[in-house]
Coordinates of N, CA and C in Angstrom, one line a residue:
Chain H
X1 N 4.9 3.9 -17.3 CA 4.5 3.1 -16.2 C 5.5 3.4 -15.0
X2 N 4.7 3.7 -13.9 CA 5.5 4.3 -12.5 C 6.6 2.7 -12.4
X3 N 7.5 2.6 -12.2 CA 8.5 1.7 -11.1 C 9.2 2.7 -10.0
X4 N 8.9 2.0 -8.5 CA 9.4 2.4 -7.7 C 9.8 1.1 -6.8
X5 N 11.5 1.6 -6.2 CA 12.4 0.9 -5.9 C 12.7 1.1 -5.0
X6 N 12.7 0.4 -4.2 CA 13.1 0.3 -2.5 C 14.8 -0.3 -2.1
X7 N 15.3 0.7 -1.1 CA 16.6 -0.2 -0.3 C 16.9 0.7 0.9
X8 N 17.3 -0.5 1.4 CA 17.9 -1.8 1.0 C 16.6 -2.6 1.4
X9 N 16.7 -4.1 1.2 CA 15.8 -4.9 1.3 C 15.4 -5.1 3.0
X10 N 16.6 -5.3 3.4 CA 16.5 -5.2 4.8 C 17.4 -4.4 6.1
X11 N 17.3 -4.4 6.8 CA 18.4 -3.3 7.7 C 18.3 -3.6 9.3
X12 N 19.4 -4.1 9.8 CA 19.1 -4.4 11.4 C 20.1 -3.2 12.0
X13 N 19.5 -2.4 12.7 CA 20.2 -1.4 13.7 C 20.2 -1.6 15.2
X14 N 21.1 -0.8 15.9 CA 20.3 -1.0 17.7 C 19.9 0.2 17.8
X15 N 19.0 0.0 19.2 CA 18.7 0.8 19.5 C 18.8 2.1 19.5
X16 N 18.5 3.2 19.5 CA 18.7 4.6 19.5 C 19.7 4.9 18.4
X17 N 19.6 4.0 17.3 CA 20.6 4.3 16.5 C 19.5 5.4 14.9
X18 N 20.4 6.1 14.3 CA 19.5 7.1 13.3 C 19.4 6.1 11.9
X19 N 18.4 5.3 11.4 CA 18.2 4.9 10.3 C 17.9 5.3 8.8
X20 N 18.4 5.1 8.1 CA 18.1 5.7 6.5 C 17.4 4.6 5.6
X21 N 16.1 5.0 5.2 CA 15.1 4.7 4.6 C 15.5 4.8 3.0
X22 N 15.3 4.2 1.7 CA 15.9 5.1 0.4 C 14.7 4.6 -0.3
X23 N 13.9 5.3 -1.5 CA 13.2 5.2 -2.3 C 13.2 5.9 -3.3
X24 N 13.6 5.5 -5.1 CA 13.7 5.9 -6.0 C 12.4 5.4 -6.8
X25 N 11.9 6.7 -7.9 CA 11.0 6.8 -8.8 C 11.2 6.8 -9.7
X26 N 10.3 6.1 -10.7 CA 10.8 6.8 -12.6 C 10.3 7.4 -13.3
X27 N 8.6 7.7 -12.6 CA 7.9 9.2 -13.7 C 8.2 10.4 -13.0
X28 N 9.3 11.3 -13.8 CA 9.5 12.4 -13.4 C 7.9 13.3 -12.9
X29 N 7.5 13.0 -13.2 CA 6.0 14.0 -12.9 C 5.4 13.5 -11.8
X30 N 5.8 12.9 -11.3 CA 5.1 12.4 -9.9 C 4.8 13.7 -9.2
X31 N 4.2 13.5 -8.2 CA 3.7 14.9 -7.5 C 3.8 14.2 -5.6
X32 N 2.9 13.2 -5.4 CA 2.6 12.7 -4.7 C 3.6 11.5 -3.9
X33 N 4.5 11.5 -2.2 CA 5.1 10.8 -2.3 C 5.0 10.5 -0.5
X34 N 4.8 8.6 -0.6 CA 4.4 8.8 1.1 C 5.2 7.6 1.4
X35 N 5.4 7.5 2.5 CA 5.8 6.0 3.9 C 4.8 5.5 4.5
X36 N 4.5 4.5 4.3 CA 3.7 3.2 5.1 C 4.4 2.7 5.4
X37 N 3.9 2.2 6.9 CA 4.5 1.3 8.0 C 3.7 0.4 8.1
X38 N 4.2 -1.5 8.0 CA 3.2 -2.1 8.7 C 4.1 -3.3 9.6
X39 N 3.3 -3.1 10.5 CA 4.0 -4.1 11.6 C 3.2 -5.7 11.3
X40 N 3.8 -6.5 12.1 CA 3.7 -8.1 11.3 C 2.5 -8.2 11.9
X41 N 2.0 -9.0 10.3 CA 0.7 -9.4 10.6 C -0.3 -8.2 11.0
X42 N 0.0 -7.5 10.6 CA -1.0 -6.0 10.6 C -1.4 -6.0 9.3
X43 N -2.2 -4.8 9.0 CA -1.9 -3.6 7.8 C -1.4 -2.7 7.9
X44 N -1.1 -1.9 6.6 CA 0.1 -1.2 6.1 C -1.3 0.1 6.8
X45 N -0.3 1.3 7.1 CA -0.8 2.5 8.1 C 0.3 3.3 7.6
X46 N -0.9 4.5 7.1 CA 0.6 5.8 7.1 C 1.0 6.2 7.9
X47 N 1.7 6.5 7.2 CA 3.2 7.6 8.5 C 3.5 9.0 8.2
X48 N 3.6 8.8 6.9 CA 4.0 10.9 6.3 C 4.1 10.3 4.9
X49 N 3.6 11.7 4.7 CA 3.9 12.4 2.9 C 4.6 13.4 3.2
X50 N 4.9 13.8 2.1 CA 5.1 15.1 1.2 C 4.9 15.2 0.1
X51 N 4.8 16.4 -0.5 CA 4.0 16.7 -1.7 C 5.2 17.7 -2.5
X52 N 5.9 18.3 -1.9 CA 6.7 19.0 -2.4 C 8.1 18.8 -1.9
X53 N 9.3 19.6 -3.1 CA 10.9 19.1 -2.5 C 11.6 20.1 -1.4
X54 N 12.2 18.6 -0.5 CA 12.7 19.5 0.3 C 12.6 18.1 1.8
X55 N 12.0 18.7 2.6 CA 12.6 18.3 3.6 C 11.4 18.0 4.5
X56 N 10.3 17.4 5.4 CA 9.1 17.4 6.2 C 9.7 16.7 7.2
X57 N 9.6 17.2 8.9 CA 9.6 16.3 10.0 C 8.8 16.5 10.8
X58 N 8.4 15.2 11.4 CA 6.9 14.7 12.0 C 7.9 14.1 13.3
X59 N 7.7 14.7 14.6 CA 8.8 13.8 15.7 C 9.7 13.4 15.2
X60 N 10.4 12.0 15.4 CA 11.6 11.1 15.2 C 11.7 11.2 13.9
X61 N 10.6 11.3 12.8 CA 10.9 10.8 11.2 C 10.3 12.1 10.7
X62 N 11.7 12.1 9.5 CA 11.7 12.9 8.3 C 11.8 12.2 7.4
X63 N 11.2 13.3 6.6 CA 11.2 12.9 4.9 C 12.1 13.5 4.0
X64 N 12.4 13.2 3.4 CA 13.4 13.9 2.0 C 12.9 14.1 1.2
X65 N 12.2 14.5 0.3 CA 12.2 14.5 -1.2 C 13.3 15.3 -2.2
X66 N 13.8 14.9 -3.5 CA 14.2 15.7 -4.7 C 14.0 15.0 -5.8
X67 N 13.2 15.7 -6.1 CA 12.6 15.2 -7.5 C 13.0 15.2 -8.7
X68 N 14.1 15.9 -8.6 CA 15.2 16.1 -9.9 C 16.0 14.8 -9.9
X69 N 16.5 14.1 -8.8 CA 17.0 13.0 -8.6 C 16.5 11.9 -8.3
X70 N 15.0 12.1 -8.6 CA 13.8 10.7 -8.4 C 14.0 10.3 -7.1
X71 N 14.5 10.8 -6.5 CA 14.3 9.9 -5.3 C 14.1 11.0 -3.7
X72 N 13.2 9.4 -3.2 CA 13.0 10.5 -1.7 C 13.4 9.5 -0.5
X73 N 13.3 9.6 0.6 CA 13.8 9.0 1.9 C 13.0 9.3 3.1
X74 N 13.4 8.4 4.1 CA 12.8 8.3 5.3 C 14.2 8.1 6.5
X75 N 14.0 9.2 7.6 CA 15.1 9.1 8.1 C 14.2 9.1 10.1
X76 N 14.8 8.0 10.6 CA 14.1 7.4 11.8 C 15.4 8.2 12.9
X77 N 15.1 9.1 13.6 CA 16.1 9.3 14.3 C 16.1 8.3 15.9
X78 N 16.8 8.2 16.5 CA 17.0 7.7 17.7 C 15.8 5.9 17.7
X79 N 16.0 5.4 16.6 CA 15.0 4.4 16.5 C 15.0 3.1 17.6
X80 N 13.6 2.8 17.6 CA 13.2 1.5 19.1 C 12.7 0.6 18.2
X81 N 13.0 -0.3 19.1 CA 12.3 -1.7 18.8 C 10.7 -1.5 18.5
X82 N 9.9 -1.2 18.7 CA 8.6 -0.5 18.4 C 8.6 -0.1 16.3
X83 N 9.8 0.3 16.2 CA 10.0 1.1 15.0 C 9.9 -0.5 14.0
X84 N 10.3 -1.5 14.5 CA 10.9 -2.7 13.8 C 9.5 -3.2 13.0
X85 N 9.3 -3.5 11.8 CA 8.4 -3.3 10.6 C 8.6 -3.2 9.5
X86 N 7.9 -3.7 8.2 CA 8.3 -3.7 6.9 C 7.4 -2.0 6.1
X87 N 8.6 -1.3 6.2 CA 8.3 0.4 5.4 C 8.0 0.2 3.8
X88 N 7.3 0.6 3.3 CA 6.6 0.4 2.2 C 6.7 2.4 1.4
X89 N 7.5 2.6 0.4 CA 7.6 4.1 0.3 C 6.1 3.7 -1.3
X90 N 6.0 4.9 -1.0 CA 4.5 4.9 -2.5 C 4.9 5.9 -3.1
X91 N 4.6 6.2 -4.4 CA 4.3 7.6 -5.2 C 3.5 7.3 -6.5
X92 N 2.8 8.6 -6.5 CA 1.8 8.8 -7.6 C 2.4 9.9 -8.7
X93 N 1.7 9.3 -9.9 CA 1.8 10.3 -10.9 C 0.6 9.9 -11.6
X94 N 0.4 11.5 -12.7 CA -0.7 11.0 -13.8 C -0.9 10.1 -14.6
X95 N 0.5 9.7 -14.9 CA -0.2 8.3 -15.9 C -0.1 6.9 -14.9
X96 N 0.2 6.6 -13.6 CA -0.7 6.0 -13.2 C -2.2 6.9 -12.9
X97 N -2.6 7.8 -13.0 CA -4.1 8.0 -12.3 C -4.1 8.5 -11.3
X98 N -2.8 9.0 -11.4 CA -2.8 9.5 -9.8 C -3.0 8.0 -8.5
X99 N -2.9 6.9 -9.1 CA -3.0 6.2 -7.8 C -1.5 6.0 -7.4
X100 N -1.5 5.4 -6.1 CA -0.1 5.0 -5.5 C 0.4 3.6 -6.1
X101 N 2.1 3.8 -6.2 CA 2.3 2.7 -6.8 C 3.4 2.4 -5.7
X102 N 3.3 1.2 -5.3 CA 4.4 0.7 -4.0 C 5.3 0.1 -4.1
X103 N 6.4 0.6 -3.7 CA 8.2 -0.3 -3.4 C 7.8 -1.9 -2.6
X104 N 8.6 -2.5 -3.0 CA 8.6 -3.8 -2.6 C 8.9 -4.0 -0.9
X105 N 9.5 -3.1 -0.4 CA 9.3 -2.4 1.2 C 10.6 -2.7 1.5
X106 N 11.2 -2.6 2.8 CA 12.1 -2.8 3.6 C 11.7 -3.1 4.7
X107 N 12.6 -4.1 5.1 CA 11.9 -4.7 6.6 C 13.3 -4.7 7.3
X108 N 12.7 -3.4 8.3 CA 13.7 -3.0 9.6 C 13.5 -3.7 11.1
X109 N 14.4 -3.9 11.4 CA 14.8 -4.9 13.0 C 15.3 -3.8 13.6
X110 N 14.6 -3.2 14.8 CA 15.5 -2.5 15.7 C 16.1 -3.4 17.2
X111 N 17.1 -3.3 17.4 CA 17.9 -4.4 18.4 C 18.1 -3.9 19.9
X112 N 17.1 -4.1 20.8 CA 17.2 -3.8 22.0 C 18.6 -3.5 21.8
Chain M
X1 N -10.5 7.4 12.8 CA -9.6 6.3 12.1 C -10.7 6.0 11.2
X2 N -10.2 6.1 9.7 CA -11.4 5.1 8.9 C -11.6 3.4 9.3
X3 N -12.3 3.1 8.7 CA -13.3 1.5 9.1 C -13.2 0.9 7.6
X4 N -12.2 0.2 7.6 CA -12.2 -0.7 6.1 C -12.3 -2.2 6.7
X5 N -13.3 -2.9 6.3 CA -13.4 -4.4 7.1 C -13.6 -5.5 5.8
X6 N -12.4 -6.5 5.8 CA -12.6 -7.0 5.0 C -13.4 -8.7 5.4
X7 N -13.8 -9.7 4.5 CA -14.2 -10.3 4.7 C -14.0 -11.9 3.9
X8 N -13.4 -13.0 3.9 CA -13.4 -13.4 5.3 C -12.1 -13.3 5.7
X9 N -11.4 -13.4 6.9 CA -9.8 -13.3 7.1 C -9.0 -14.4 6.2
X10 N -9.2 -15.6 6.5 CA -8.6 -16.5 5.8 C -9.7 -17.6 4.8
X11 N -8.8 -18.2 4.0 CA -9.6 -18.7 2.7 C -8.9 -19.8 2.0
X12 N -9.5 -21.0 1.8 CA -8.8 -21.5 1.4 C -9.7 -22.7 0.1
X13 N -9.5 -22.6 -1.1 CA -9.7 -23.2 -2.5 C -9.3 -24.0 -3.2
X14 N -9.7 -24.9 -3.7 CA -9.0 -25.4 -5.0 C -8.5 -25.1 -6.3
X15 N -7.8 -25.1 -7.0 CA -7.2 -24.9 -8.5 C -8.8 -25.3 -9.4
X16 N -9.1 -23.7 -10.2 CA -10.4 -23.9 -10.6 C -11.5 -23.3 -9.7
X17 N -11.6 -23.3 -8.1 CA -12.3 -22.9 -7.4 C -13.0 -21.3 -7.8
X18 N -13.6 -21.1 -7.4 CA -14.6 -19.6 -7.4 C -14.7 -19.2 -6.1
X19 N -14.0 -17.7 -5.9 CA -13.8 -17.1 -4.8 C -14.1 -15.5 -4.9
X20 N -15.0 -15.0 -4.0 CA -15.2 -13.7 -3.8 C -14.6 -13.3 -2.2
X21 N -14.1 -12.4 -2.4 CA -13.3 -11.4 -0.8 C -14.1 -10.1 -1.1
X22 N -14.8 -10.2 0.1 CA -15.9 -8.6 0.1 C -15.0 -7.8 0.8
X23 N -14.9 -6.3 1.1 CA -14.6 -5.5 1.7 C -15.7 -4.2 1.3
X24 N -16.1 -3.7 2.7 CA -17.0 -2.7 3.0 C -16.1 -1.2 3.9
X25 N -16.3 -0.6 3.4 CA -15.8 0.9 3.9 C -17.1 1.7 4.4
X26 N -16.9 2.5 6.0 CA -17.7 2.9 6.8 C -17.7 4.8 6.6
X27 N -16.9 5.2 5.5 CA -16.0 6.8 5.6 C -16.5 7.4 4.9
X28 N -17.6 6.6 3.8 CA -18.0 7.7 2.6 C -16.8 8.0 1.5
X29 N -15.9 7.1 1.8 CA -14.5 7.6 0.8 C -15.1 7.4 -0.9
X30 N -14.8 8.1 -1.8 CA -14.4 8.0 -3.1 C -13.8 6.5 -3.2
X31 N -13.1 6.5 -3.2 CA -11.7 5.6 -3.9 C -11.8 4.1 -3.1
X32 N -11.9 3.2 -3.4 CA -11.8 1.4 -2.7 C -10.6 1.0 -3.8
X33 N -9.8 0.3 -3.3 CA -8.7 -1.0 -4.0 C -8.6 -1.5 -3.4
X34 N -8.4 -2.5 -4.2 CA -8.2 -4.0 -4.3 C -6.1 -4.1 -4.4
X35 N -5.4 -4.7 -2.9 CA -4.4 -4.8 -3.6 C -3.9 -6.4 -3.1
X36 N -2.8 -6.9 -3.6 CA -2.4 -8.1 -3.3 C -0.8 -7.8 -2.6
X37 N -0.4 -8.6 -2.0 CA 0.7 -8.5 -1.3 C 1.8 -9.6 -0.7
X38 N 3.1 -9.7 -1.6 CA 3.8 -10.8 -2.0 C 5.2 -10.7 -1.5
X39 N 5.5 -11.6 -0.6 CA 7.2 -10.9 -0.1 C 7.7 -11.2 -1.0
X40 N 8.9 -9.9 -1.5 CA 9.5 -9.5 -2.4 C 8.7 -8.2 -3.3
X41 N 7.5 -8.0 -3.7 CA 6.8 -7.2 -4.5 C 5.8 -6.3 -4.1
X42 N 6.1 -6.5 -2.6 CA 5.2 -5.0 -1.7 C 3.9 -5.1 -2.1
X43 N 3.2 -4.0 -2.3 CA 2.1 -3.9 -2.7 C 1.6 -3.9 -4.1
X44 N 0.6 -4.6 -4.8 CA 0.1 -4.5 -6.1 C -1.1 -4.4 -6.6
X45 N -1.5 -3.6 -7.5 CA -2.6 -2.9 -7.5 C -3.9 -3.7 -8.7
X46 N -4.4 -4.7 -8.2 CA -5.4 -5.3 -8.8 C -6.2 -4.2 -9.2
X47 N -7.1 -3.8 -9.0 CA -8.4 -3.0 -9.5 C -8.9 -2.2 -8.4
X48 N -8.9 -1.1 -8.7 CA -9.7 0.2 -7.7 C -11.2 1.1 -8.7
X49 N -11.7 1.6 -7.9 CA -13.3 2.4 -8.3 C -12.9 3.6 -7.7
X50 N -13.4 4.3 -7.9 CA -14.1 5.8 -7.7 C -15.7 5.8 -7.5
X51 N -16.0 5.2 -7.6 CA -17.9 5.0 -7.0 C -18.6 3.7 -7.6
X52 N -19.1 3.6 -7.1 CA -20.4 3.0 -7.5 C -20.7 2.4 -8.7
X53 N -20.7 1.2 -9.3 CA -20.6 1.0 -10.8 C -19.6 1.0 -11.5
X54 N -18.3 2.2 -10.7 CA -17.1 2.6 -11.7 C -16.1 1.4 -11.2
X55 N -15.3 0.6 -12.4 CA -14.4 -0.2 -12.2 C -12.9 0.5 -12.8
X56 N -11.7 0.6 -12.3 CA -10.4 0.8 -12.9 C -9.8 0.1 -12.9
X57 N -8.9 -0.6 -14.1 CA -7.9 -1.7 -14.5 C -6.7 -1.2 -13.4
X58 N -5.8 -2.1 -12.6 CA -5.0 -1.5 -11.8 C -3.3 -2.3 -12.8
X59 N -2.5 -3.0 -11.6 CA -1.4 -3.1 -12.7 C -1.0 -4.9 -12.7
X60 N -2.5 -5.3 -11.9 CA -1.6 -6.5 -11.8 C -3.5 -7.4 -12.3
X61 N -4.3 -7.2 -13.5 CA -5.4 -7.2 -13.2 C -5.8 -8.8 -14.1
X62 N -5.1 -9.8 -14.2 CA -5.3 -10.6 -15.0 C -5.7 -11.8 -13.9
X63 N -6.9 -12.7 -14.6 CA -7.4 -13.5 -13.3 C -8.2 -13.1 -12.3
X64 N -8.6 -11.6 -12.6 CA -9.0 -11.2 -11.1 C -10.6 -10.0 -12.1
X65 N -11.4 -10.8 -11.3 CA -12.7 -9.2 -11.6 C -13.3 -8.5 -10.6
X66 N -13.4 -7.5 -10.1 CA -14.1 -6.8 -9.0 C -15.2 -6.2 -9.7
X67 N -16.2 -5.6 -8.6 CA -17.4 -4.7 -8.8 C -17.5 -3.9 -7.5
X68 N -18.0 -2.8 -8.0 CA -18.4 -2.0 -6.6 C -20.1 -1.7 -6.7
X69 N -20.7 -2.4 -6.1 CA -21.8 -2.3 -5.7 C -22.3 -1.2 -5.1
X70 N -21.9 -0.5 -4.3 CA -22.4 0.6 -3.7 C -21.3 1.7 -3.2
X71 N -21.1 2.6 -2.5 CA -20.2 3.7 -1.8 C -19.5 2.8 -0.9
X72 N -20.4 1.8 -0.6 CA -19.5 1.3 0.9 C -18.8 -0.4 0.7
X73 N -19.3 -1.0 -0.9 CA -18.7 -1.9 -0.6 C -18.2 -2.5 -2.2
X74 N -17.0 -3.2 -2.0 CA -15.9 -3.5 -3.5 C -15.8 -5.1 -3.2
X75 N -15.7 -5.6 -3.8 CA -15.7 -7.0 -4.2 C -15.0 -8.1 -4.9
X76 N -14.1 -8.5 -5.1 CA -13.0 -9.1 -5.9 C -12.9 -10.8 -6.2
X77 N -13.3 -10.7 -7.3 CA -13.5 -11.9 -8.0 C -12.8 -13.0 -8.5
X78 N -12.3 -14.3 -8.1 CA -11.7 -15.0 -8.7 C -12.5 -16.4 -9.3
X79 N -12.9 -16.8 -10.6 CA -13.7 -17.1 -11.0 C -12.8 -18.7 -11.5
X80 N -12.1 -18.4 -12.1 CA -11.0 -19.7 -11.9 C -10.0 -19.6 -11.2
X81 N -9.9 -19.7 -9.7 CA -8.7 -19.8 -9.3 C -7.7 -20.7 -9.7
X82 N -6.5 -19.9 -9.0 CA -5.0 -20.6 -9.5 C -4.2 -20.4 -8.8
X83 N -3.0 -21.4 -8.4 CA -2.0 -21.4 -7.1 C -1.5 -20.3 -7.1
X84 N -1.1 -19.6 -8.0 CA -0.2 -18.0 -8.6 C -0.8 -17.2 -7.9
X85 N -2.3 -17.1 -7.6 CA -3.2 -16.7 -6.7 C -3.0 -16.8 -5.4
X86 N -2.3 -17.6 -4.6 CA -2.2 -17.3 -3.2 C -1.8 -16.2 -3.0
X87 N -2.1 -15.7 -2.1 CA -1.7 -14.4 -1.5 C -2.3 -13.3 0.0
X88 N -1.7 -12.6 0.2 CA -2.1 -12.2 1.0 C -3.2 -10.7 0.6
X89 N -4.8 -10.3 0.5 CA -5.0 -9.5 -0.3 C -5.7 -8.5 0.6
X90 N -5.1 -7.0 0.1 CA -5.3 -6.0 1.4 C -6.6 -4.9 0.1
X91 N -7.6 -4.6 0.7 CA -9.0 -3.3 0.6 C -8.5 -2.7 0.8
X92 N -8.9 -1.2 0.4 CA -8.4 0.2 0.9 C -9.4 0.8 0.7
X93 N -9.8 1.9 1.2 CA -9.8 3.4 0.4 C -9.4 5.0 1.3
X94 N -9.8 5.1 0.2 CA -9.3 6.9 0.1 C -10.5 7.8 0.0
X95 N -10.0 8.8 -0.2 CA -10.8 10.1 -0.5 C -11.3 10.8 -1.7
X96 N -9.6 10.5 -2.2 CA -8.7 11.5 -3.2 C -8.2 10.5 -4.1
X97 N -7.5 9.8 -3.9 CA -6.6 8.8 -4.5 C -5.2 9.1 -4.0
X98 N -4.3 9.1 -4.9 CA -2.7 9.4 -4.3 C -2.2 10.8 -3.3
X99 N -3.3 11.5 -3.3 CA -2.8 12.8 -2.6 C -3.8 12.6 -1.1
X100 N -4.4 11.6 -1.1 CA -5.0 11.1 0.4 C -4.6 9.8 0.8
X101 N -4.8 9.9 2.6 CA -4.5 8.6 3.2 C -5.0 7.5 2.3
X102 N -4.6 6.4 2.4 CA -5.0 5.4 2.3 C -5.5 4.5 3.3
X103 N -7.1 4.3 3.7 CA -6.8 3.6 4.9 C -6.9 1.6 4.4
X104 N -6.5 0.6 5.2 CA -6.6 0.0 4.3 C -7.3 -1.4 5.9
X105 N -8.0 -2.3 5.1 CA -8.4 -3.6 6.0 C -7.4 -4.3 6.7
X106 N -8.0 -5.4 7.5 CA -6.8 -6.3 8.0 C -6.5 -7.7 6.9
X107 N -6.7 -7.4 5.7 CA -6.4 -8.6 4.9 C -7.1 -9.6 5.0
X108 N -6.9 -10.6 3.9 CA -7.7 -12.0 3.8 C -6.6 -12.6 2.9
X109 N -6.1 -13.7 3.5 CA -5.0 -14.6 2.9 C -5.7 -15.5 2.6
X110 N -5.6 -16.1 1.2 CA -6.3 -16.6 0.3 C -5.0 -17.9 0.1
X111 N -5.4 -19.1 0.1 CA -4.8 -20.0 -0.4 C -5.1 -20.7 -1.2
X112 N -4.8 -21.1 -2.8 CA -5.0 -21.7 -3.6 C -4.5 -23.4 -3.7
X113 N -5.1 -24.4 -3.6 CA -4.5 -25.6 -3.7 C -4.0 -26.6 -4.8

C-alpha cells in the first residue's frame, strides 16, 4: 500500500525568496509523480508531473524526481504572495491501480 | 478546462441521516473519484469508476457507497451518517487515471450532527 509523506507541514518565506517543496514515497514501482496546488477555499489544480528521473522545469517551478531515493520535490524559484497555498505532492503505482495517492500537503505563506 | 460540478456546495445532517453528493463531469473522461479532505490527511480516496456501472474500492471506503450511473455522472452515498463523516468532499476525473490530470469540482462540505 502506497504511503506518501509530505514536509514540512508548513513553511513561511518572503517574497522573492527560492522555496523547497519535499515528497517521499514507499512503492518503489511508482511511475507516476505530480504537484497540486490549491488556493483557500478552492480546489486542488495541477501544476506539473513528471514521469521520469531527473529534473522538469515549467517557469518559476521545477521538479525533482529520484526514484532510487523515493523521493521527489518541488522547487518555487523567486516565490509571490500569489504562490501562498496548500501543495499536495501525488504518486501512483500498480498496486494502488495506478490511482494517485496524496501527501497530507504543505501549506506555504509567501510574505510580501 | 474540464467541467467537474459538484452538487450541493454545502450540507448539513443528522447522526443516522441519509445523504447523497452528486457530481457530473462535462469531458467524456474515463476515470470519476470520489475523495474526502481533512486538515492533517490531504487527500483520500473513497471510491473511484472507470465507466458506467464500474465501482472501485478506494482507501478510505467504509461508511460510504457510490454508483456511477452514466459517463457523466458518480454519486456518493452515505446511508447512515456519522460525525467522523464531516468533511470536506472533492469529485474528480481523469482520462487515464494516475498518468492524467486530474481535474477535480469545487467541493461539498458535509456536516454531520
Amino acid at each position: 500500500q502506497q504511503n506518501v509523506q509530505q514536509s514540512p507541514e508548513s513553511l513561511i518565506v518572503p517574497e522573492g525568496a527560492r522555496t523547497s517543496l519535499n515528497c517521499t514515497f514507499s512503492d518503489s514501482a511508482s511511475q507516476y509523480f505530480w504537484w497540486y496546488r490549491q488556493h483557500s477555499g478552492k480546489a486542488p489544480k495541477a501544476l506539473m508531473s513528471i514521469f521520469s528521473n531527473g529534473e522538469k522545469e515549467e517557469g518559476r517551478f521545477t521538479i525533482h524526481l529520484n526514484k532510487a531515493s523515493l523521493h521527489f520535490s518541488l522547487h518555487i524559484r523567486d516565490s509571490q504572495p500569489s504562490d501562498s497555498a496548500l501543495y499536495l505532492c501525488a504518486a501512483a503505482a500498480s498496486s494502488g491501480s495506478w490511482q494517485l495517492i496524496f501527501g497530507s500537503g504543505t501549506q506555504l505563506t509567501v510574505m510580501p | 478546462e474540464a467541467a467537474v460540478t459538484q452538487s450541493p456546495r454545502n450540507k448539513v445532517t443528522v447522526t443516522g441521516g441519509n445523504v447523497t453528493l452528486s457530481c457530473r463531469q462535462t469531458n467524456s473522461h474515463n476515470y470519476m473519484y470520489w475523495y474526502r479532505q481533512d486538515t492533517g490527511h490531504g487527500l483520500r480516496l473513497i471510491h473511484y469508476s472507470y465507466g458506467a456501472g464500474n465501482l472501485q474500492i478506494g482507501d478510505v471506503p467504509d461508511g460510504y457507497k457510490a454508483t456511477r450511473t452514466t459517463q457523466e455522472d458518480f454519486f456518493l452515498l452515505l446511508e447512515l451518517a456519522s460525525p467522523s463523516q464531516t468533511s470536506l468532499y472533492f469529485c474528480a476525473s481523469s482520462d487515464l487515471g494516475g498518468s492524467e490530470t486530474l481535474y477535480f469540482g469545487s467541493g461539498t462540505r458535509l456536516t454531520v450532527l
